[in-house]
Amino acid sequence: MSFNTQITRQPLVHNEDRRVEAHGLFEALPAPLASLLENTASCSPYLAGLMSREADWIAQLATMSAEELCADVWNDIATGQGDLKALFRQAKRRIALLAAVADVGGVWPLATVTRALTDLADKCLQRGLEDLTAAQIARGKLPGQTAQDAKAGAGMCVLAMGKMGAYELNYSSDIDMICLFDETRFAPDDYLVARQTFVKITRSLMSLMSDVTGDGYVFRTDLRLRPDASVTPVCIAMETAERYYESVGRTWERAAFIKARPCAGDLVAGEQFLERL
């Protein structure tokens, strides 16, 4: 079923000038969809700007479902070539616009909206981690790891915390994460170089997500929930984290894991860490 036939409500017009401008982009679409897009643009300068950049893409809702357009974005993230910052920010524009239109049009319930926004974060983190890890493996900076290990982050796992962990991201959320690596994948003599490399990967990954470019940013990122954040590096060994929570971790620090889940990298190692915790 196309999106156009699923619309159940329309927002009230707030700004006639923005509505008229959007009308010029969408007047050829079926009336219910055109009206929804125009009225939504009238309510939000941000969404009106996204429509002007993604008019041809969002117009596909006349013949496709929101789920199909979502799948189109996920495929672009997973397989797209070129500058990842530009790729991720295009994906953010499209998912933010699609989720908002599906939300105000009554096509998606709230849980689907927040799940789409959270999936955007997950998929960008996974693609970014894969590419950054593969580059470091190719340079010999992760001893004993091969190109096939890049998909699982060569043992590095990103844990989603808080709203992200519970698939509850909203339009303005930042993302809280803890980045860990499985030290058992490396020989003792290689531990320090592996840790240094994972710290570098983590910083680059956060840059991919949060740097403000001409296309904006994907999500603001926060790594301060990690153990003893004022003195520890941005990515630490799982064993180190376990010892911290067992010995000196405060109650609120352990409670923060109520919504935690592995979202990128070595998901198996991440699940095992949470079980041990």
Tab-separated table of C-alpha atoms in Angstrom:
chain	number	residue	atom	x	y	z
A	1	MET	CA	0.000	0.000	0.000
A	2	SER	CA	1.371	3.415	-0.924
A	3	PHE	CA	1.918	6.072	1.708
A	4	ASN	CA	-0.590	8.326	-0.041
A	5	THR	CA	-3.500	6.008	0.801
A	6	GLN	CA	-2.508	5.692	4.477
A	7	ILE	CA	-2.723	9.370	5.477
A	8	THR	CA	-5.240	9.866	8.290
A	9	ARG	CA	-4.692	13.478	9.389
A	10	GLN	CA	-3.324	16.841	8.281
A	11	PRO	CA	-1.538	19.520	10.322
A	12	LEU	CA	-2.969	23.021	10.437
A	13	VAL	CA	-1.284	25.656	8.281
A	14	HIS	CA	0.965	27.935	10.350
A	15	ASN	CA	2.900	29.875	7.712
A	16	GLU	CA	1.215	30.506	4.383
A	17	ASP	CA	4.418	31.604	2.619
A	18	ARG	CA	6.166	28.295	3.375
A	19	ARG	CA	3.044	26.377	2.364
A	20	VAL	CA	2.908	28.156	-0.984
A	21	GLU	CA	6.607	27.553	-1.583
A	22	ALA	CA	6.152	23.844	-0.901
A	23	HIS	CA	3.109	23.803	-3.190
A	24	GLY	CA	5.442	24.623	-6.062
A	25	LEU	CA	7.434	21.469	-5.294
A	26	PHE	CA	4.541	19.067	-4.853
A	27	GLU	CA	1.543	20.334	-6.857
A	28	ALA	CA	1.799	17.370	-9.260
A	29	LEU	CA	1.351	14.823	-6.452
A	30	PRO	CA	-1.990	13.316	-5.390
A	31	ALA	CA	-3.968	15.849	-3.389
A	32	PRO	CA	-3.799	14.194	0.077
A	33	LEU	CA	-0.019	13.760	-0.100
A	34	ALA	CA	0.601	17.189	-1.601
A	35	SER	CA	-1.530	18.799	1.081
A	36	LEU	CA	0.267	16.897	3.857
A	37	LEU	CA	3.697	17.948	2.590
A	38	GLU	CA	2.675	21.564	2.068
A	39	ASN	CA	1.006	21.906	5.456
A	40	THR	CA	3.912	20.206	7.220
A	41	ALA	CA	6.320	22.649	5.567
A	42	SER	CA	4.182	25.514	6.851
A	43	CYS	CA	4.673	24.289	10.435
A	44	SER	CA	8.447	23.813	10.410
A	45	PRO	CA	11.214	25.830	8.744
A	46	TYR	CA	13.545	22.858	9.276
A	47	LEU	CA	11.281	20.410	7.471
A	48	ALA	CA	10.572	22.954	4.736
A	49	GLY	CA	14.317	23.165	4.140
A	50	LEU	CA	14.616	19.387	3.984
A	51	MET	CA	11.791	19.233	1.465
A	52	SER	CA	13.518	21.721	-0.812
A	53	ARG	CA	16.632	19.494	-0.836
A	54	GLU	CA	14.890	16.127	-0.984
A	55	ALA	CA	11.760	16.951	-2.984
A	56	ASP	CA	12.259	14.277	-5.664
A	57	TRP	CA	13.013	11.610	-3.060
A	58	ILE	CA	10.100	12.329	-0.723
A	59	ALA	CA	7.724	12.603	-3.696
A	60	GLN	CA	8.136	8.848	-4.157
A	61	LEU	CA	5.636	8.456	-1.310
A	62	ALA	CA	2.990	8.809	-4.016
A	63	THR	CA	3.770	5.265	-5.148
A	64	MET	CA	5.814	3.703	-2.323
A	65	SER	CA	5.305	2.998	1.351
A	66	ALA	CA	7.287	4.679	4.104
A	67	GLU	CA	8.863	1.305	4.903
A	68	GLU	CA	10.113	0.958	1.327
A	69	LEU	CA	11.689	4.405	1.414
A	70	CYS	CA	13.289	3.538	4.752
A	71	ALA	CA	14.794	0.408	3.230
A	72	ASP	CA	16.154	2.568	0.407
A	73	VAL	CA	18.026	4.728	2.941
A	74	TRP	CA	19.374	1.709	4.853
A	75	ASN	CA	20.733	0.281	1.615
A	76	ASP	CA	22.419	3.595	0.766
A	77	ILE	CA	24.146	3.640	4.162
A	78	ALA	CA	25.340	0.051	3.829
A	79	THR	CA	26.555	0.186	0.228
A	80	GLY	CA	27.085	3.841	-0.686
A	81	GLN	CA	30.504	4.985	-1.796
A	82	GLY	CA	32.422	8.205	-1.296
A	83	ASP	CA	32.506	10.580	1.659
A	84	LEU	CA	30.783	8.931	4.620
A	85	LYS	CA	30.048	12.270	6.269
A	86	ALA	CA	28.049	13.383	3.236
A	87	LEU	CA	26.390	9.965	2.920
A	88	PHE	CA	25.331	9.883	6.570
A	89	ARG	CA	24.007	13.441	6.508
A	90	GLN	CA	21.908	12.739	3.439
A	91	ALA	CA	20.489	9.724	5.266
A	92	LYS	CA	19.723	11.937	8.273
A	93	ARG	CA	17.857	14.433	6.075
A	94	ARG	CA	15.767	11.733	4.503
A	95	ILE	CA	14.904	9.784	7.634
A	96	ALA	CA	14.147	12.943	9.637
A	97	LEU	CA	11.831	14.142	6.858
A	98	LEU	CA	10.176	10.775	6.292
A	99	ALA	CA	9.617	10.129	10.000
A	100	ALA	CA	8.166	13.602	10.535
A	101	VAL	CA	5.762	13.339	7.600
A	102	ALA	CA	4.698	9.820	8.639
A	103	ASP	CA	4.255	11.075	12.191
A	104	VAL	CA	2.104	14.130	11.496
A	105	GLY	CA	0.160	12.303	8.790
A	106	GLY	CA	-0.906	9.583	11.213
A	107	VAL	CA	0.811	6.850	9.180
A	108	TRP	CA	3.348	5.825	11.835
A	109	PRO	CA	2.761	5.468	15.590
A	110	LEU	CA	5.298	6.996	17.955
A	111	ALA	CA	7.180	3.715	18.477
A	112	THR	CA	7.845	3.423	14.738
A	113	VAL	CA	9.053	7.023	14.538
A	114	THR	CA	11.551	6.613	17.373
A	115	ARG	CA	12.648	3.217	16.025
A	116	ALA	CA	13.442	4.728	12.608
A	117	LEU	CA	15.511	7.507	14.183
A	118	THR	CA	17.359	4.971	16.349
A	119	ASP	CA	17.949	2.636	13.418
A	120	LEU	CA	19.530	5.574	11.593
A	121	ALA	CA	22.071	5.962	14.407
A	122	ASP	CA	22.731	2.204	14.556
A	123	LYS	CA	23.285	1.804	10.847
A	124	CYS	CA	25.557	4.837	10.525
A	125	LEU	CA	27.651	3.662	13.468
A	126	GLN	CA	27.936	0.172	12.020
A	127	ARG	CA	29.000	1.350	8.560
A	128	GLY	CA	31.431	3.885	9.989
A	129	LEU	CA	32.980	1.350	12.358
A	130	GLU	CA	33.373	-1.221	9.566
A	131	ASP	CA	35.164	1.204	7.255
A	132	LEU	CA	37.393	2.700	9.934
A	133	THR	CA	38.348	-0.731	11.272
A	134	ALA	CA	39.089	-2.085	7.802
A	135	ALA	CA	41.441	0.830	7.175
A	136	GLN	CA	43.347	0.169	10.401
A	137	ILE	CA	43.566	-3.568	9.711
A	138	ALA	CA	44.990	-2.812	6.264
A	139	ARG	CA	47.666	-0.679	7.933
A	140	GLY	CA	48.594	-3.505	10.311
A	141	LYS	CA	47.431	-1.558	13.376
A	142	LEU	CA	45.215	-4.353	14.723
A	143	PRO	CA	47.578	-7.348	14.921
A	144	GLY	CA	46.104	-10.726	14.098
A	145	GLN	CA	42.924	-9.306	12.566
A	146	THR	CA	41.943	-9.800	8.923
A	147	ALA	CA	39.701	-7.925	6.513
A	148	GLN	CA	36.861	-10.316	7.401
A	149	ASP	CA	37.037	-9.115	11.022
A	150	ALA	CA	36.134	-5.525	10.101
A	151	LYS	CA	32.380	-6.201	10.022
A	152	ALA	CA	32.516	-7.139	13.710
A	153	GLY	CA	34.765	-4.194	14.507
A	154	ALA	CA	37.721	-6.526	15.133
A	155	GLY	CA	36.352	-6.988	18.644
A	156	MET	CA	35.203	-3.432	19.281
A	157	CYS	CA	31.586	-2.958	20.333
A	158	VAL	CA	29.493	0.179	20.665
A	159	LEU	CA	26.937	-0.045	23.469
A	160	ALA	CA	23.858	2.126	23.037
A	161	MET	CA	22.707	3.628	26.336
A	162	GLY	CA	19.625	5.474	27.534
A	163	LYS	CA	17.080	6.488	24.897
A	164	MET	CA	19.179	5.040	22.115
A	165	GLY	CA	19.454	1.713	23.909
A	166	ALA	CA	15.677	1.570	24.260
A	167	TYR	CA	14.961	2.635	20.639
A	168	GLU	CA	13.490	5.891	21.946
A	169	LEU	CA	15.473	8.579	20.117
A	170	ASN	CA	13.515	11.687	19.213
A	171	TYR	CA	14.250	14.386	16.643
A	172	SER	CA	16.644	16.351	18.871
A	173	SER	CA	18.229	13.546	20.915
A	174	ASP	CA	21.931	13.131	21.294
A	175	ILE	CA	23.247	9.570	21.524
A	176	ASP	CA	24.861	8.149	24.655
A	177	MET	CA	27.339	5.342	24.038
A	178	ILE	CA	30.092	3.311	25.661
A	179	CYS	CA	32.813	1.950	23.389
A	180	LEU	CA	34.635	-1.214	24.470
A	181	PHE	CA	36.917	-3.778	22.856
A	182	ASP	CA	37.428	-7.472	23.510
A	183	GLU	CA	41.020	-7.693	24.696
A	184	THR	CA	41.006	-11.516	24.404
A	185	ARG	CA	41.310	-11.209	20.619
A	186	PHE	CA	44.849	-9.856	20.980
A	187	ALA	CA	48.108	-11.249	22.296
A	188	PRO	CA	49.343	-9.566	25.505
A	189	ASP	CA	52.210	-7.910	23.618
A	190	ASP	CA	49.722	-6.376	21.163
A	191	TYR	CA	47.334	-4.984	23.778
A	192	LEU	CA	48.684	-1.439	23.902
A	193	VAL	CA	48.821	-0.925	20.132
A	194	ALA	CA	45.289	-2.373	19.816
A	195	ARG	CA	43.977	-0.042	22.512
A	196	GLN	CA	45.586	2.990	20.865
A	197	THR	CA	44.062	1.996	17.537
A	198	PHE	CA	40.577	1.549	18.982
A	199	VAL	CA	40.812	4.957	20.637
A	200	LYS	CA	41.665	6.443	17.238
A	201	ILE	CA	38.800	4.573	15.585
A	202	THR	CA	36.360	5.785	18.247
A	203	ARG	CA	37.361	9.410	17.824
A	204	SER	CA	37.024	9.160	14.052
A	205	LEU	CA	33.642	7.465	14.409
A	206	MET	CA	32.347	10.236	16.652
A	207	SER	CA	33.612	12.766	14.104
A	208	LEU	CA	31.617	11.032	11.359
A	209	MET	CA	28.479	11.378	13.464
A	210	SER	CA	28.757	14.754	15.154
A	211	ASP	CA	30.990	17.082	13.122
A	212	VAL	CA	28.993	20.011	11.770
A	213	THR	CA	29.535	20.324	8.012
A	214	GLY	CA	27.712	22.194	5.290
A	215	ASP	CA	25.166	19.362	5.458
A	216	GLY	CA	24.733	19.599	9.217
A	217	TYR	CA	25.390	16.636	11.508
A	218	VAL	CA	23.881	13.217	12.154
A	219	PHE	CA	23.657	13.054	15.962
A	220	ARG	CA	25.502	14.757	18.779
A	221	THR	CA	27.487	12.080	20.607
A	222	ASP	CA	28.261	11.597	24.291
A	223	LEU	CA	30.771	9.048	25.616
A	224	ARG	CA	30.802	10.282	29.214
A	225	LEU	CA	28.897	7.289	30.604
A	226	ARG	CA	32.016	5.112	30.279
A	227	PRO	CA	33.836	4.065	33.454
A	228	ASP	CA	35.654	6.962	35.142
A	229	ALA	CA	35.230	9.150	32.068
A	230	SER	CA	37.443	11.966	33.358
A	231	VAL	CA	40.572	9.816	33.216
A	232	THR	CA	39.910	6.857	30.913
A	233	PRO	CA	40.330	6.798	27.118
A	234	VAL	CA	37.225	6.883	24.917
A	235	CYS	CA	37.491	3.138	24.230
A	236	ILE	CA	38.591	0.689	26.911
A	237	ALA	CA	38.954	-3.065	27.301
A	238	MET	CA	35.918	-5.030	28.450
A	239	GLU	CA	37.905	-6.573	31.285
A	240	THR	CA	38.883	-3.105	32.528
A	241	ALA	CA	35.241	-2.013	32.479
A	242	GLU	CA	34.141	-5.139	34.350
A	243	ARG	CA	36.708	-4.600	37.088
A	244	TYR	CA	35.572	-1.001	37.473
A	245	TYR	CA	31.893	-1.834	37.861
A	246	GLU	CA	32.674	-4.706	40.227
A	247	SER	CA	34.917	-2.708	42.520
A	248	VAL	CA	34.209	1.041	42.486
A	249	GLY	CA	31.280	1.584	40.119
A	250	ARG	CA	28.498	3.579	41.719
A	251	THR	CA	24.887	2.488	41.768
A	252	TRP	CA	23.763	4.986	39.134
A	253	GLU	CA	26.583	3.877	36.820
A	254	ARG	CA	25.415	0.273	36.965
A	255	ALA	CA	21.777	1.330	36.702
A	256	ALA	CA	22.615	3.118	33.444
A	257	PHE	CA	22.882	-0.318	31.832
A	258	ILE	CA	19.174	-1.065	32.293
A	259	LYS	CA	18.530	0.068	28.697
A	260	ALA	CA	21.963	-0.831	27.277
A	261	ARG	CA	22.333	-2.929	24.130
A	262	PRO	CA	25.109	-3.581	21.606
A	263	CYS	CA	24.354	-1.529	18.487
A	264	ALA	CA	27.490	-1.762	16.295
A	265	GLY	CA	30.616	-3.842	15.907
A	266	ASP	CA	31.066	-7.117	17.795
A	267	LEU	CA	27.489	-7.659	18.948
A	268	VAL	CA	28.234	-11.109	20.375
A	269	ALA	CA	31.054	-9.827	22.578
A	270	GLY	CA	28.809	-6.936	23.622
A	271	GLU	CA	26.000	-9.261	24.683
A	272	GLN	CA	28.448	-11.412	26.616
A	273	PHE	CA	29.805	-8.342	28.389
A	274	LEU	CA	26.295	-7.299	29.444
A	275	GLU	CA	25.541	-10.803	30.723
A	276	ARG	CA	28.720	-10.805	32.826
A	277	LEU	CA	27.941	-7.332	34.107
